[in-house]
GROMACS .gro file of C-alpha atoms in nm:
model
   76
    1MET     CA    1   8.317   1.947   2.474
    2THR     CA    2   7.975   2.007   2.624
    3HIS     CA    3   7.846   1.661   2.719
    4LEU     CA    4   7.970   1.317   2.825
    5VAL     CA    5   7.807   1.002   2.689
    6ALA     CA    6   7.798   0.666   2.870
    7TYR     CA    7   7.797   0.368   2.634
    8GLN     CA    8   7.651   0.020   2.677
    9SER     CA    9   7.855  -0.290   2.602
   10ASP     CA   10   7.688  -0.315   2.257
   11GLY     CA   11   7.821   0.029   2.161
   12TYR     CA   12   7.492   0.218   2.185
   13TRP     CA   13   7.471   0.510   2.425
   14ARG     CA   14   7.270   0.459   2.742
   15ALA     CA   15   7.289   0.803   2.906
   16VAL     CA   16   7.421   1.153   2.851
   17ALA     CA   17   7.530   1.420   3.101
   18GLN     CA   18   7.571   1.791   3.035
   19LEU     CA   19   7.889   1.946   3.173
   20PRO     CA   20   7.833   2.252   3.392
   21ARG     CA   21   8.075   2.444   3.167
   22PRO     CA   22   8.217   2.348   2.827
   23VAL     CA   23   8.568   2.202   2.842
   24THR     CA   24   8.832   2.278   2.581
   25ILE     CA   25   9.112   2.024   2.555
   26ILE     CA   26   9.422   2.147   2.378
   27ASP     CA   27   9.667   1.892   2.517
   28SER     CA   28   9.719   1.578   2.308
   29ARG     CA   29   9.714   1.372   2.628
   30GLY     CA   30   9.342   1.449   2.664
   31HIS     CA   31   9.162   1.519   2.990
   32HIS     CA   32   9.083   1.311   3.297
   33PHE     CA   33   8.747   1.343   3.470
   34GLY     CA   34   8.766   1.225   3.829
   35ARG     CA   35   8.516   0.988   3.988
   36ALA     CA   36   8.365   1.275   4.189
   37GLN     CA   37   8.310   1.478   3.871
   38ILE     CA   38   8.143   1.186   3.692
   39ASP     CA   39   7.921   1.112   3.993
   40SER     CA   40   7.818   1.477   4.035
   41LEU     CA   41   7.663   1.497   3.687
   42GLU     CA   42   7.299   1.415   3.613
   43TRP     CA   43   7.290   1.126   3.364
   44ILE     CA   44   6.975   1.116   3.147
   45ASP     CA   45   6.863   0.838   2.910
   46ILE     CA   46   6.675   0.868   2.580
   47ALA     CA   47   6.340   0.868   2.766
   48GLY     CA   48   6.450   1.157   2.989
   49GLU     CA   49   6.489   0.938   3.297
   50VAL     CA   50   6.775   0.985   3.542
   51LYS     CA   51   7.025   0.698   3.532
   52ALA     CA   52   7.321   0.599   3.746
   53PRO     CA   53   7.658   0.737   3.635
   54PRO     CA   54   7.887   0.499   3.448
   55ALA     CA   55   8.093   0.267   3.664
   56THR     CA   56   8.469   0.290   3.671
   57GLY     CA   57   8.603   0.134   3.352
   58GLU     CA   58   8.281   0.171   3.150
   59PRO     CA   59   8.330   0.347   2.816
   60VAL     CA   60   8.252   0.719   2.813
   61GLY     CA   61   8.261   0.942   2.506
   62VAL     CA   62   8.219   1.313   2.447
   63MET     CA   63   7.993   1.545   2.247
   64TYR     CA   64   8.130   1.863   2.099
   65LEU     CA   65   7.944   2.185   2.031
   66ALA     CA   66   8.041   2.301   1.683
   67PRO     CA   67   8.011   2.677   1.637
   68ILE     CA   68   7.798   2.791   1.345
   69GLU     CA   69   8.047   3.063   1.258
   70GLY     CA   70   8.418   3.039   1.325
   71LYS     CA   71   8.533   3.391   1.243
   72ARG     CA   72   8.715   3.602   1.498
   73PRO     CA   73   8.568   3.939   1.586
   74PRO     CA   74   8.744   4.234   1.418
   75ARG     CA   75   9.039   4.386   1.603
   76ASP     CA   76   9.019   4.744   1.721
   0.00000   0.00000   0.00000
């Protein structure tokens, strides 16, 4: 995943934050982002304005970067 998305109570997104590095989750239990991690990100709304990070318990989703090509490089 490359971004986190904070959602409003009506289901529309209110802000998005880019992760400093993409995160790959291969465990079916998912991943936990701590409060400090969430607070350290810059949350931007649709107008490009900085917003407060989501509060504890507010819904947060993820955005994934889909590669254009999924082939492995040839082996030597």
